Amino acid sequence: MLDIKLVRDRADHVRERLATRGAGDETKIDEVLALDAELRTALSEVEGLKARRNAASKEIGALMGQKKLTEAEARKGEVREIGDRITALDRQRAELEARRDEILLQLPNLPHASVALGRTAEENPVIRTWGTPVQHPFKPKSHVELCEKLRLVDFARGAKLSGSGFLLYTGWGARLERALIQYMLDLHVREHGFTEVSPPYLVAEHCMVGVGQFPKFRDQAYAAREGLDDSSLGRLYLVPTAEAPVANIHREEILAADQLPVRYVAYSPCFRAEAGAAGVGTRGMIRVHQFDKVELIKIVKPEDGYAELEAMVGNAERILQSLGLHYRVINLCTGDMGFASAKTYDLELWAPGQGGWLEVSSCSNCEDFQARRMQLRYKDAEGHNRFPHILNGSGTALARLFVTLLETHQQEDGSVVIPEPLRAYLGTDRLVP
RNA sequence: GGAGAGGUGGCUGAGUGGUUUAAGGCGCACGCCUGGAAAGCGUGAGUGGGCUUAUACCCCACCGGGGGUUCGAAUCCCCCCCUCUCCGCCA
């Protein structure tokens, strides 16, 4: 959520930054300002009345102590009237506040000044490229064909169980998925200084609001219900990413400065309904309703936010490099960035069988946008409570990593060579049809 | 799911309608004292918001959350959440 004080004091700046996203949100600032002004007028008035009531009630107490009951009764009538005005005015105040905050909760974060201006993904600058596309001396197969030949994923039966967009991993496929998860977790814990956590896969409403998923993207979440009780529908949501629970771990806390930086790594399955999207569409594993992901979360001092973002991208790149995969780092332009983010790097893998790039990681600094929503603060050296920066990054998403791994390391005979670091985890150096 | 007991400031722990605009204790910060320290004494200290040049005053709100009763609610009433104990169910 944007800081209302920033909106008040630097409305033009806020409008200008919002406009760079190209969604027209800057037009809502006038309404926010108007509601905010009205709100503060009502607030001053109602607080003044409350001060009067508090004083008068105290006097009544004193009068009754002195047994001046007639006088006390007279004052009661007077105070009751003040009370009625407070009730009415307070209701109005609450409504104004709700309306103001409803808009504020739907406004995206302001893009950082270093982010390239642009409207679509085509305008995302490529920051760097690592490796070169693998040159197969034969026509590379797509992952769908490889998965079927190697019996790694049973697409038909996955769909039979849960519909399109759900995968049934089988045999070495299931083992490869598990090996990748464990490999990535271990690397981030052992070499990158992250603390492993294993969060709930269902979260409460306030966690979804905290990370910026709700209220705007409510239709993309799967809602769960308890038992047969219809009224409990929507009280818990399947996590769209481990970010939802993990970033909220310290919500509503005031951390000591020496607790920062906090660095967590978590595996979770990710559930995405993507309602409104043009179906799952793509054949195979590129776009699915459930996938696995190893997620990195950092909570850091604002002055460290952007250095930590660069480091996080490096942590994710390390995974791809160690698996011998060709990738590029792009910086999302203002029009392509996610709702909560101030700056985002995407990591895209080259998939020979697809002949295209696949996003496997998105690393963002959300600055204080989420911290404000979840009331997460830390006490700085001067003893002031400040909102920390919260960063999230995939390190990395599976499914697409799985796809790229197969397509990159496939051999002419249809086998797939497993990259060296993964062999101990998987228990083989090659998958053979 | 059922029964019972609880949820108060950094911690502990009083408080069942009005000098509690939360006692006392511990811990904390600063000061006095001391050669230095401890003890002792004194002062201060929570969160959010409004007003404001101001992190100065002043004001409002906050005793798990939300409603209600009342001139006045930590205290009384209702709903919900969480924790603990026991039972049931269950991996």
Short mmCIF file of C-alpha atoms (C1' of nucleotides) in Angstrom, two decimals:
data_model
loop_
_atom_site.label_atom_id
_atom_site.label_comp_id
_atom_site.label_asym_id
_atom_site.label_seq_id
_atom_site.Cartn_x
_atom_site.Cartn_y
_atom_site.Cartn_z
CA MET A 1 0.00 0.00 0.00
CA LEU A 2 1.22 3.45 -0.80
CA ASP A 3 1.97 5.75 2.11
CA ILE A 4 -0.98 8.13 2.42
CA LYS A 5 1.42 10.82 3.62
CA LEU A 6 3.42 10.46 0.43
CA VAL A 7 0.23 10.72 -1.60
CA ARG A 8 -0.70 13.90 0.27
CA ASP A 9 2.68 15.57 0.18
CA ARG A 10 3.89 14.51 -3.25
CA ALA A 11 0.74 13.84 -5.21
CA ASP A 12 2.30 14.88 -8.52
CA HIS A 13 5.21 12.51 -8.04
CA VAL A 14 2.88 9.64 -7.17
CA ARG A 15 0.72 10.35 -10.21
CA GLU A 16 3.76 10.51 -12.47
CA ARG A 17 5.15 7.20 -11.22
CA LEU A 18 1.79 5.42 -11.40
CA ALA A 19 1.32 6.70 -14.93
CA THR A 20 4.49 4.90 -16.04
CA ARG A 21 2.69 1.61 -15.45
CA GLY A 22 0.18 2.55 -18.09
CA ALA A 23 -2.88 1.23 -16.28
CA GLY A 24 -4.45 4.59 -15.58
CA ASP A 25 -4.21 4.29 -11.81
CA GLU A 26 -2.93 7.86 -11.50
CA THR A 27 -6.47 9.08 -12.16
CA LYS A 28 -7.57 7.65 -8.80
CA ILE A 29 -5.30 9.93 -6.80
CA ASP A 30 -7.72 12.87 -6.85
CA GLU A 31 -10.41 10.73 -5.28
CA VAL A 32 -8.02 9.47 -2.63
CA LEU A 33 -7.00 13.03 -1.78
CA ALA A 34 -10.60 14.22 -1.61
CA LEU A 35 -11.65 11.36 0.66
CA ASP A 36 -8.58 11.87 2.78
CA ALA A 37 -9.29 15.57 3.26
CA GLU A 38 -12.88 14.82 4.16
CA LEU A 39 -11.76 12.10 6.50
CA ARG A 40 -9.39 14.37 8.38
CA THR A 41 -12.04 17.03 8.80
CA ALA A 42 -14.41 14.47 10.27
CA LEU A 43 -11.62 13.05 12.40
CA SER A 44 -10.73 16.39 13.97
CA GLU A 45 -14.35 17.06 14.72
CA VAL A 46 -15.10 13.70 16.24
CA GLU A 47 -11.90 13.76 18.30
CA GLY A 48 -12.83 17.17 19.68
CA LEU A 49 -16.22 15.84 20.70
CA LYS A 50 -14.64 12.82 22.33
CA ALA A 51 -12.33 15.08 24.32
CA ARG A 52 -15.38 17.03 25.54
CA ARG A 53 -17.20 13.86 26.48
CA ASN A 54 -14.22 12.47 28.34
CA ALA A 55 -13.91 15.66 30.40
CA ALA A 56 -17.63 15.85 31.11
CA SER A 57 -17.88 12.21 32.13
CA LYS A 58 -15.08 12.72 34.55
CA GLU A 59 -16.92 15.68 36.07
CA ILE A 60 -20.07 13.62 36.42
CA GLY A 61 -18.07 11.04 38.30
CA ALA A 62 -16.80 13.74 40.64
CA LEU A 63 -20.29 15.16 41.18
CA MET A 64 -21.64 11.74 42.05
CA GLY A 65 -18.79 11.26 44.45
CA GLN A 66 -19.94 14.44 46.20
CA LYS A 67 -23.56 13.19 46.19
CA LYS A 68 -24.67 16.08 43.97
CA LEU A 69 -27.02 13.75 42.13
CA THR A 70 -29.30 16.38 40.63
CA GLU A 71 -26.44 18.21 39.00
CA ALA A 72 -24.99 14.92 37.78
CA GLU A 73 -28.26 13.93 36.14
CA ALA A 74 -28.43 17.31 34.39
CA ARG A 75 -24.95 16.84 32.96
CA LYS A 76 -25.80 13.33 31.76
CA GLY A 77 -28.43 14.63 29.39
CA GLU A 78 -25.97 17.07 27.93
CA VAL A 79 -23.29 14.42 27.46
CA ARG A 80 -25.76 12.00 25.95
CA GLU A 81 -26.31 14.49 23.15
CA ILE A 82 -22.58 14.72 22.52
CA GLY A 83 -22.55 10.95 22.46
CA ASP A 84 -25.19 10.82 19.77
CA ARG A 85 -23.22 13.22 17.60
CA ILE A 86 -20.09 11.15 18.13
CA THR A 87 -21.89 7.98 17.06
CA ALA A 88 -23.13 9.55 13.84
CA LEU A 89 -19.90 11.32 13.00
CA ASP A 90 -17.78 8.29 13.83
CA ARG A 91 -19.82 6.17 11.47
CA GLN A 92 -19.20 8.72 8.73
CA ARG A 93 -15.50 8.77 9.59
CA ALA A 94 -15.26 4.99 9.36
CA GLU A 95 -16.98 4.99 6.00
CA LEU A 96 -14.64 7.62 4.58
CA GLU A 97 -11.66 5.72 5.85
CA ALA A 98 -12.92 2.47 4.34
CA ARG A 99 -13.51 4.13 0.98
CA ARG A 100 -10.08 5.75 0.99
CA ASP A 101 -8.30 2.55 1.97
CA GLU A 102 -10.25 0.49 -0.53
CA ILE A 103 -8.74 2.58 -3.32
CA LEU A 104 -5.31 2.63 -1.72
CA LEU A 105 -5.30 -1.17 -1.47
CA GLN A 106 -5.95 -1.40 -5.22
CA LEU A 107 -3.16 0.97 -6.22
CA PRO A 108 0.08 -0.73 -7.31
CA ASN A 109 3.53 0.14 -6.04
CA LEU A 110 5.53 2.98 -7.57
CA PRO A 111 8.23 1.80 -9.99
CA HIS A 112 11.79 2.58 -8.89
CA ALA A 113 13.51 5.39 -10.78
CA SER A 114 15.97 2.96 -12.38
CA VAL A 115 13.24 0.93 -14.09
CA ALA A 116 12.97 1.32 -17.86
CA LEU A 117 9.84 3.02 -19.11
CA GLY A 118 7.72 0.82 -21.31
CA ARG A 119 4.31 -0.68 -21.82
CA THR A 120 4.76 -4.34 -22.70
CA ALA A 121 7.11 -7.28 -22.29
CA GLU A 122 8.72 -6.43 -25.65
CA GLU A 123 10.20 -3.34 -24.03
CA ASN A 124 11.95 -5.16 -21.20
CA PRO A 125 15.68 -4.49 -21.45
CA VAL A 126 17.96 -7.52 -21.47
CA ILE A 127 20.52 -6.98 -18.75
CA ARG A 128 22.83 -9.89 -19.51
CA THR A 129 22.91 -13.30 -21.08
CA TRP A 130 24.71 -16.32 -19.71
CA GLY A 131 26.01 -19.18 -21.85
CA THR A 132 25.04 -19.93 -25.39
CA PRO A 133 22.16 -21.89 -26.85
CA VAL A 134 23.02 -25.55 -26.98
CA GLN A 135 23.53 -26.74 -30.56
CA HIS A 136 22.09 -30.19 -31.04
CA PRO A 137 23.36 -32.06 -34.10
CA PHE A 138 19.80 -33.29 -34.54
CA LYS A 139 16.33 -31.81 -34.32
CA PRO A 140 15.68 -31.35 -30.59
CA LYS A 141 12.50 -32.86 -29.23
CA SER A 142 10.03 -30.90 -27.15
CA HIS A 143 9.71 -31.72 -23.46
CA VAL A 144 6.28 -33.20 -24.10
CA GLU A 145 7.77 -35.85 -26.36
CA LEU A 146 10.70 -36.43 -24.02
CA CYS A 147 8.41 -36.78 -21.01
CA GLU A 148 6.29 -39.31 -22.82
CA LYS A 149 9.21 -41.33 -24.17
CA LEU A 150 10.97 -41.34 -20.80
CA ARG A 151 7.68 -41.75 -18.94
CA LEU A 152 8.43 -38.79 -16.66
CA VAL A 153 5.02 -37.19 -16.76
CA ASP A 154 1.64 -38.78 -17.51
CA PHE A 155 -0.24 -35.84 -19.00
CA ALA A 156 -3.42 -37.74 -19.79
CA ARG A 157 -3.82 -39.22 -16.35
CA GLY A 158 -2.94 -35.90 -14.67
CA ALA A 159 -5.84 -34.35 -16.56
CA LYS A 160 -8.04 -37.30 -15.69
CA LEU A 161 -7.47 -36.66 -12.03
CA SER A 162 -7.85 -32.90 -11.86
CA GLY A 163 -8.45 -31.50 -15.32
CA SER A 164 -6.11 -29.75 -17.67
CA GLY A 165 -3.23 -27.92 -16.09
CA PHE A 166 -2.46 -30.60 -13.53
CA LEU A 167 0.49 -32.91 -13.84
CA LEU A 168 1.09 -36.46 -12.76
CA TYR A 169 4.83 -37.00 -12.44
CA THR A 170 5.83 -40.65 -12.66
CA GLY A 171 8.93 -42.70 -11.91
CA TRP A 172 12.10 -40.81 -12.73
CA GLY A 173 10.02 -37.73 -13.43
CA ALA A 174 8.75 -37.62 -9.85
CA ARG A 175 12.25 -38.34 -8.61
CA LEU A 176 13.77 -35.60 -10.77
CA GLU A 177 11.24 -33.08 -9.47
CA ARG A 178 12.09 -34.01 -5.91
CA ALA A 179 15.83 -33.97 -6.60
CA LEU A 180 15.63 -30.48 -8.06
CA ILE A 181 13.73 -29.16 -5.05
CA GLN A 182 16.18 -30.63 -2.62
CA TYR A 183 19.20 -29.52 -4.60
CA MET A 184 18.01 -25.91 -4.74
CA LEU A 185 17.05 -25.78 -1.07
CA ASP A 186 20.42 -27.15 -0.05
CA LEU A 187 22.33 -24.74 -2.25
CA HIS A 188 20.55 -21.67 -0.89
CA VAL A 189 20.92 -22.84 2.69
CA ARG A 190 24.54 -23.95 2.48
CA GLU A 191 26.03 -21.41 0.13
CA HIS A 192 23.75 -18.37 0.16
CA GLY A 193 22.96 -18.05 3.85
CA PHE A 194 19.21 -18.58 3.76
CA THR A 195 17.25 -20.17 6.58
CA GLU A 196 14.95 -22.92 5.40
CA VAL A 197 11.30 -22.74 6.41
CA SER A 198 8.39 -24.95 5.49
CA PRO A 199 5.19 -22.90 5.57
CA PRO A 200 1.48 -23.72 5.48
CA TYR A 201 0.11 -24.16 1.96
CA LEU A 202 -3.18 -22.58 2.92
CA VAL A 203 -3.18 -19.01 4.16
CA ALA A 204 -5.70 -16.60 5.65
CA GLU A 205 -7.12 -13.60 3.85
CA HIS A 206 -4.83 -11.11 5.62
CA CYS A 207 -1.73 -12.85 4.28
CA MET A 208 -3.01 -12.49 0.74
CA VAL A 209 -3.72 -8.82 1.37
CA GLY A 210 -0.30 -8.42 2.95
CA VAL A 211 1.64 -9.44 -0.14
CA GLY A 212 -0.69 -7.55 -2.48
CA GLN A 213 -2.45 -10.57 -3.95
CA PHE A 214 -5.79 -9.38 -2.56
CA PRO A 215 -8.07 -7.59 -3.07
CA LYS A 216 -7.15 -6.99 -6.68
CA PHE A 217 -6.31 -10.53 -7.81
CA ARG A 218 -8.83 -12.46 -5.77
CA ASP A 219 -10.03 -14.31 -8.89
CA GLN A 220 -6.63 -15.92 -9.39
CA ALA A 221 -6.68 -17.79 -6.08
CA TYR A 222 -8.11 -21.15 -5.21
CA ALA A 223 -10.31 -20.89 -2.11
CA ALA A 224 -10.64 -23.82 0.26
CA ARG A 225 -13.42 -24.65 2.61
CA GLU A 226 -13.62 -26.71 5.74
CA GLY A 227 -15.77 -29.79 5.72
CA LEU A 228 -19.33 -29.37 4.57
CA ASP A 229 -19.77 -25.88 5.86
CA ASP A 230 -20.49 -23.55 2.94
CA SER A 231 -20.03 -20.50 5.13
CA SER A 232 -16.37 -21.31 5.61
CA LEU A 233 -15.65 -21.13 1.88
CA GLY A 234 -12.93 -18.63 1.20
CA ARG A 235 -11.57 -18.42 4.68
CA LEU A 236 -8.37 -20.03 3.52
CA TYR A 237 -6.58 -19.86 0.20
CA LEU A 238 -4.15 -22.19 -1.51
CA VAL A 239 -0.87 -20.37 -1.78
CA PRO A 240 -0.10 -19.00 -5.25
CA THR A 241 3.53 -18.84 -4.10
CA ALA A 242 5.42 -19.45 -0.86
CA GLU A 243 5.80 -15.68 -0.76
CA ALA A 244 2.25 -15.47 0.62
CA PRO A 245 2.99 -17.28 3.88
CA VAL A 246 6.74 -16.64 4.19
CA ALA A 247 6.78 -12.88 3.62
CA ASN A 248 4.07 -12.64 6.30
CA ILE A 249 5.99 -14.60 8.94
CA HIS A 250 6.87 -11.44 10.86
CA ARG A 251 3.71 -9.48 10.08
CA GLU A 252 2.52 -7.12 12.81
CA GLU A 253 5.91 -7.36 14.51
CA ILE A 254 8.52 -4.75 15.30
CA LEU A 255 11.87 -6.38 14.62
CA ALA A 256 15.10 -5.30 16.28
CA ALA A 257 17.60 -3.79 13.84
CA ASP A 258 20.06 -6.59 14.53
CA GLN A 259 17.52 -9.18 13.39
CA LEU A 260 17.93 -7.86 9.87
CA PRO A 261 18.52 -8.97 7.25
CA VAL A 262 16.10 -11.89 7.43
CA ARG A 263 16.65 -14.42 4.64
CA TYR A 264 14.26 -17.34 4.20
CA VAL A 265 14.10 -20.05 1.59
CA ALA A 266 11.04 -22.24 1.27
CA TYR A 267 9.72 -24.91 -1.01
CA SER A 268 6.02 -24.97 -1.73
CA PRO A 269 3.64 -26.08 -4.40
CA CYS A 270 2.00 -23.07 -6.05
CA PHE A 271 -1.66 -23.02 -7.01
CA ARG A 272 -2.91 -20.60 -9.62
CA ALA A 273 -6.45 -20.54 -10.89
CA GLU A 274 -5.67 -17.86 -13.47
CA ALA A 275 -9.37 -17.23 -13.94
CA GLY A 276 -9.97 -15.12 -16.97
CA ALA A 277 -6.79 -16.26 -18.65
CA ALA A 278 -7.29 -17.88 -22.01
CA GLY A 279 -7.40 -21.36 -20.55
CA VAL A 280 -4.25 -23.13 -19.64
CA GLY A 281 -3.85 -23.54 -23.36
CA THR A 282 -0.28 -24.49 -23.91
CA ARG A 283 0.27 -28.18 -24.22
CA GLY A 284 2.74 -29.61 -21.74
CA MET A 285 4.18 -28.12 -18.63
CA ILE A 286 4.67 -24.48 -19.52
CA ARG A 287 1.53 -23.13 -17.94
CA VAL A 288 -0.18 -25.18 -15.26
CA HIS A 289 -2.48 -24.70 -12.29
CA GLN A 290 -0.08 -26.33 -9.86
CA PHE A 291 3.69 -26.27 -9.91
CA ASP A 292 6.54 -26.48 -7.42
CA LYS A 293 8.78 -23.62 -6.53
CA VAL A 294 11.67 -22.82 -4.23
CA GLU A 295 11.18 -19.27 -3.09
CA LEU A 296 13.58 -16.75 -1.57
CA ILE A 297 12.34 -14.03 0.78
CA LYS A 298 14.35 -11.25 2.34
CA ILE A 299 13.41 -8.62 4.88
CA VAL A 300 16.07 -5.90 4.89
CA LYS A 301 16.77 -2.31 5.86
CA PRO A 302 15.64 0.10 3.14
CA GLU A 303 19.20 1.26 2.49
CA ASP A 304 20.17 -2.35 1.69
CA GLY A 305 17.14 -3.16 -0.47
CA TYR A 306 18.65 -2.81 -3.91
CA ALA A 307 22.02 -4.40 -3.11
CA GLU A 308 20.07 -7.33 -1.69
CA LEU A 309 17.99 -7.52 -4.84
CA GLU A 310 21.11 -7.83 -7.01
CA ALA A 311 22.43 -10.52 -4.67
CA MET A 312 19.15 -12.40 -4.85
CA VAL A 313 19.22 -12.44 -8.63
CA GLY A 314 22.76 -13.81 -8.36
CA ASN A 315 21.54 -16.56 -6.02
CA ALA A 316 18.92 -17.64 -8.52
CA GLU A 317 21.38 -17.45 -11.42
CA ARG A 318 23.75 -19.73 -9.54
CA ILE A 319 21.16 -22.52 -9.78
CA LEU A 320 20.80 -22.16 -13.53
CA GLN A 321 24.55 -21.88 -14.11
CA SER A 322 25.26 -24.98 -12.07
CA LEU A 323 22.79 -26.94 -14.20
CA GLY A 324 24.47 -25.81 -17.41
CA LEU A 325 21.47 -23.90 -18.71
CA HIS A 326 21.50 -20.93 -21.04
CA TYR A 327 19.56 -17.98 -19.69
CA ARG A 328 19.16 -14.25 -19.80
CA VAL A 329 18.34 -11.66 -17.17
CA ILE A 330 15.79 -9.06 -18.10
CA ASN A 331 14.55 -6.06 -16.19
CA LEU A 332 10.78 -5.69 -16.33
CA CYS A 333 9.77 -2.31 -17.70
CA THR A 334 7.27 -0.13 -15.86
CA GLY A 335 4.30 -1.45 -17.79
CA ASP A 336 5.15 -5.14 -17.27
CA MET A 337 5.90 -5.17 -13.56
CA GLY A 338 3.86 -6.94 -10.92
CA PHE A 339 1.47 -5.12 -8.64
CA ALA A 340 3.59 -4.98 -5.47
CA SER A 341 7.00 -4.60 -7.05
CA ALA A 342 9.15 -1.48 -7.38
CA LYS A 343 11.76 -3.28 -9.46
CA THR A 344 11.82 -6.76 -10.93
CA TYR A 345 14.38 -8.92 -12.69
CA ASP A 346 13.18 -11.99 -14.56
CA LEU A 347 15.37 -14.94 -15.37
CA GLU A 348 14.47 -16.63 -18.63
CA LEU A 349 15.77 -20.01 -19.71
CA TRP A 350 16.39 -20.97 -23.29
CA ALA A 351 14.27 -24.00 -24.19
CA PRO A 352 15.62 -25.59 -27.39
CA GLY A 353 12.54 -27.72 -27.95
CA GLN A 354 10.32 -24.67 -27.71
CA GLY A 355 12.70 -22.41 -29.53
CA GLY A 356 11.93 -19.72 -27.00
CA TRP A 357 12.63 -18.25 -23.58
CA LEU A 358 10.81 -19.48 -20.47
CA GLU A 359 10.53 -17.45 -17.29
CA VAL A 360 11.72 -19.46 -14.29
CA SER A 361 12.43 -16.75 -11.83
CA SER A 362 11.17 -13.33 -10.94
CA CYS A 363 13.07 -11.38 -8.31
CA SER A 364 11.50 -8.23 -6.93
CA ASN A 365 12.09 -5.55 -4.39
CA CYS A 366 8.67 -4.50 -3.16
CA GLU A 367 10.28 -1.87 -0.94
CA ASP A 368 7.93 -1.01 1.95
CA PHE A 369 4.74 -1.65 -0.03
CA GLN A 370 4.02 -5.05 1.53
CA ALA A 371 5.51 -4.22 4.93
CA ARG A 372 3.02 -1.39 5.25
CA ARG A 373 0.14 -3.69 4.33
CA MET A 374 1.19 -6.24 6.91
CA GLN A 375 2.29 -3.77 9.61
CA LEU A 376 5.80 -5.17 9.68
CA ARG A 377 8.35 -2.74 11.07
CA TYR A 378 11.81 -2.66 12.58
CA LYS A 379 13.39 -0.32 15.08
CA ASP A 380 16.28 1.60 13.54
CA ALA A 381 19.42 2.89 15.26
CA GLU A 382 17.63 6.09 16.31
CA GLY A 383 14.82 4.09 17.87
CA HIS A 384 12.31 4.96 15.18
CA ASN A 385 9.99 2.34 13.77
CA ARG A 386 10.44 2.00 10.04
CA PHE A 387 9.05 -0.25 7.36
CA PRO A 388 11.71 -2.62 5.98
CA HIS A 389 12.06 -3.59 2.35
CA ILE A 390 10.65 -6.99 1.49
CA LEU A 391 12.12 -8.90 -1.44
CA ASN A 392 10.95 -12.07 -3.06
CA GLY A 393 12.51 -14.18 -5.76
CA SER A 394 12.07 -17.59 -7.26
CA GLY A 395 15.10 -19.70 -6.77
CA THR A 396 13.66 -21.16 -8.91
CA ALA A 397 10.30 -22.31 -10.24
CA LEU A 398 10.04 -25.93 -11.28
CA ALA A 399 8.10 -27.34 -14.25
CA ARG A 400 9.73 -24.90 -16.60
CA LEU A 401 13.13 -25.67 -15.15
CA PHE A 402 12.27 -29.34 -15.64
CA VAL A 403 11.29 -28.61 -19.25
CA THR A 404 14.46 -26.74 -20.03
CA LEU A 405 16.66 -29.27 -18.36
CA LEU A 406 15.25 -32.06 -20.54
CA GLU A 407 15.30 -30.07 -23.76
CA THR A 408 18.82 -28.77 -23.18
CA HIS A 409 20.50 -31.97 -22.10
CA GLN A 410 18.69 -34.37 -24.43
CA GLN A 411 20.77 -36.68 -26.63
CA GLU A 412 20.14 -37.96 -30.12
CA ASP A 413 19.14 -41.39 -28.77
CA GLY A 414 16.38 -39.79 -26.71
CA SER A 415 18.21 -40.03 -23.41
CA VAL A 416 18.87 -37.06 -21.14
CA VAL A 417 22.19 -36.43 -19.43
CA ILE A 418 21.78 -35.24 -15.86
CA PRO A 419 24.03 -32.30 -14.89
CA GLU A 420 26.77 -33.27 -12.47
CA PRO A 421 25.51 -31.47 -9.29
CA LEU A 422 22.14 -33.21 -9.56
CA ARG A 423 23.41 -36.75 -9.95
CA ALA A 424 23.86 -37.50 -6.26
CA TYR A 425 20.37 -36.17 -5.57
CA LEU A 426 18.73 -38.12 -8.35
CA GLY A 427 20.78 -41.27 -8.13
CA THR A 428 21.60 -41.53 -11.82
CA ASP A 429 23.60 -39.63 -14.40
CA ARG A 430 21.29 -40.28 -17.30
CA LEU A 431 17.63 -40.87 -18.04
CA VAL A 432 17.16 -43.54 -20.67
CA PRO A 433 14.01 -44.39 -22.63
"C1'" G B 1 -16.02 -31.52 17.11
"C1'" G B 2 -17.26 -31.44 22.89
"C1'" A B 3 -16.05 -29.63 28.07
"C1'" G B 4 -13.22 -26.45 31.12
"C1'" A B 5 -9.49 -22.48 32.01
"C1'" G B 6 -7.26 -18.35 30.09
"C1'" G B 7 -5.69 -13.94 26.59
"C1'" U B 8 -3.67 -6.85 30.38
"C1'" G B 9 2.44 -2.67 28.57
"C1'" G B 10 9.53 -5.73 26.85
"C1'" C B 11 8.46 -9.59 30.85
"C1'" U B 12 5.72 -10.66 35.39
"C1'" G B 13 1.30 -9.45 37.64
"C1'" A B 14 -2.99 -6.42 40.09
"C1'" G B 15 -7.34 -4.47 38.51
"C1'" U B 16 -15.40 -7.02 38.21
"C1'" G B 17 -18.43 0.62 36.33
"C1'" G B 18 -15.59 6.78 37.92
"C1'" U B 19 -8.19 10.17 41.59
"C1'" U B 20 -6.27 3.49 36.66
"C1'" U B 21 -5.99 9.20 31.44
"C1'" A B 22 -3.46 0.44 33.67
"C1'" A B 23 -0.97 -0.31 40.55
"C1'" G B 24 3.36 -3.06 42.13
"C1'" G B 25 7.68 -5.87 40.72
"C1'" C B 26 11.59 -7.27 37.12
"C1'" G B 27 14.25 -5.66 33.15
"C1'" C B 28 15.63 -1.08 30.15
"C1'" A B 29 17.52 4.27 29.23
"C1'" C B 30 19.34 8.67 31.35
"C1'" G B 31 20.79 11.46 35.72
"C1'" C B 32 22.44 11.87 40.98
"C1'" C B 33 25.67 9.27 44.19
"C1'" U B 34 30.91 6.55 43.51
"C1'" G B 35 37.89 6.30 42.38
"C1'" G B 36 34.87 2.78 39.32
"C1'" A B 37 30.78 -0.35 39.99
"C1'" A B 38 26.71 -2.47 42.85
"C1'" A B 39 22.97 -0.85 46.01
"C1'" G B 40 20.04 3.43 46.82
"C1'" C B 41 17.46 7.79 45.00
"C1'" G B 42 15.28 10.52 40.91
"C1'" U B 43 13.47 10.95 35.92
"C1'" G B 44 11.91 8.72 31.58
"C1'" A B 45 10.26 5.17 28.49
"C1'" G B 46 4.61 1.53 24.24
"C1'" U B 47 1.73 1.58 19.27
"C1'" G B 48 -1.12 4.16 15.63
"C1'" G B 49 -3.47 8.70 14.29
"C1'" G B 50 -4.80 14.18 14.36
"C1'" C B 51 -2.66 19.15 14.99
"C1'" U B 52 2.29 21.11 14.00
"C1'" U B 53 8.40 23.70 11.14
"C1'" A B 54 8.95 19.98 15.14
"C1'" U B 55 10.90 13.01 16.83
"C1'" A B 56 8.10 19.97 21.48
"C1'" C B 57 3.18 20.61 23.50
"C1'" C B 58 -1.93 19.32 23.21
"C1'" C B 59 -5.79 15.93 21.65
"C1'" C B 60 -7.99 10.94 20.04
"C1'" A B 61 -7.73 5.67 19.92
"C1'" C B 62 -5.51 1.02 21.66
"C1'" C B 63 -6.02 -4.08 27.94
"C1'" G B 64 -6.91 -10.84 21.71
"C1'" G B 65 -10.64 -8.92 17.44
"C1'" G B 66 -15.59 -6.94 16.41
"C1'" G B 67 -20.36 -5.21 18.06
"C1'" G B 68 -23.61 -3.56 22.26
"C1'" U B 69 -25.26 -1.35 27.22
"C1'" U B 70 -23.83 3.38 29.87
"C1'" C B 71 -22.84 10.22 31.08
"C1'" G B 72 -18.47 6.94 31.57
"C1'" A B 73 -16.11 0.03 29.97
"C1'" A B 74 -9.78 -3.45 30.94
"C1'" U B 75 -14.17 -4.19 34.13
"C1'" C B 76 -21.14 -5.71 32.26
"C1'" C B 77 -23.68 -8.31 27.66
"C1'" C B 78 -23.29 -10.77 22.58
"C1'" C B 79 -20.38 -12.86 18.43
"C1'" C B 80 -15.61 -14.39 16.72
"C1'" C B 81 -10.21 -15.67 17.02
"C1'" C B 82 -6.13 -17.74 19.58
"C1'" U B 83 -3.53 -20.50 23.65
"C1'" C B 84 -3.55 -24.35 27.47
"C1'" U B 85 -5.81 -28.96 29.83
"C1'" C B 86 -9.05 -33.11 29.21
"C1'" C B 87 -12.31 -36.03 25.88
"C1'" G B 88 -13.61 -37.58 20.91
"C1'" C B 89 -11.79 -38.27 15.92
"C1'" C B 90 -7.54 -38.97 13.13
"C1'" A B 91 -2.21 -39.19 9.98
#
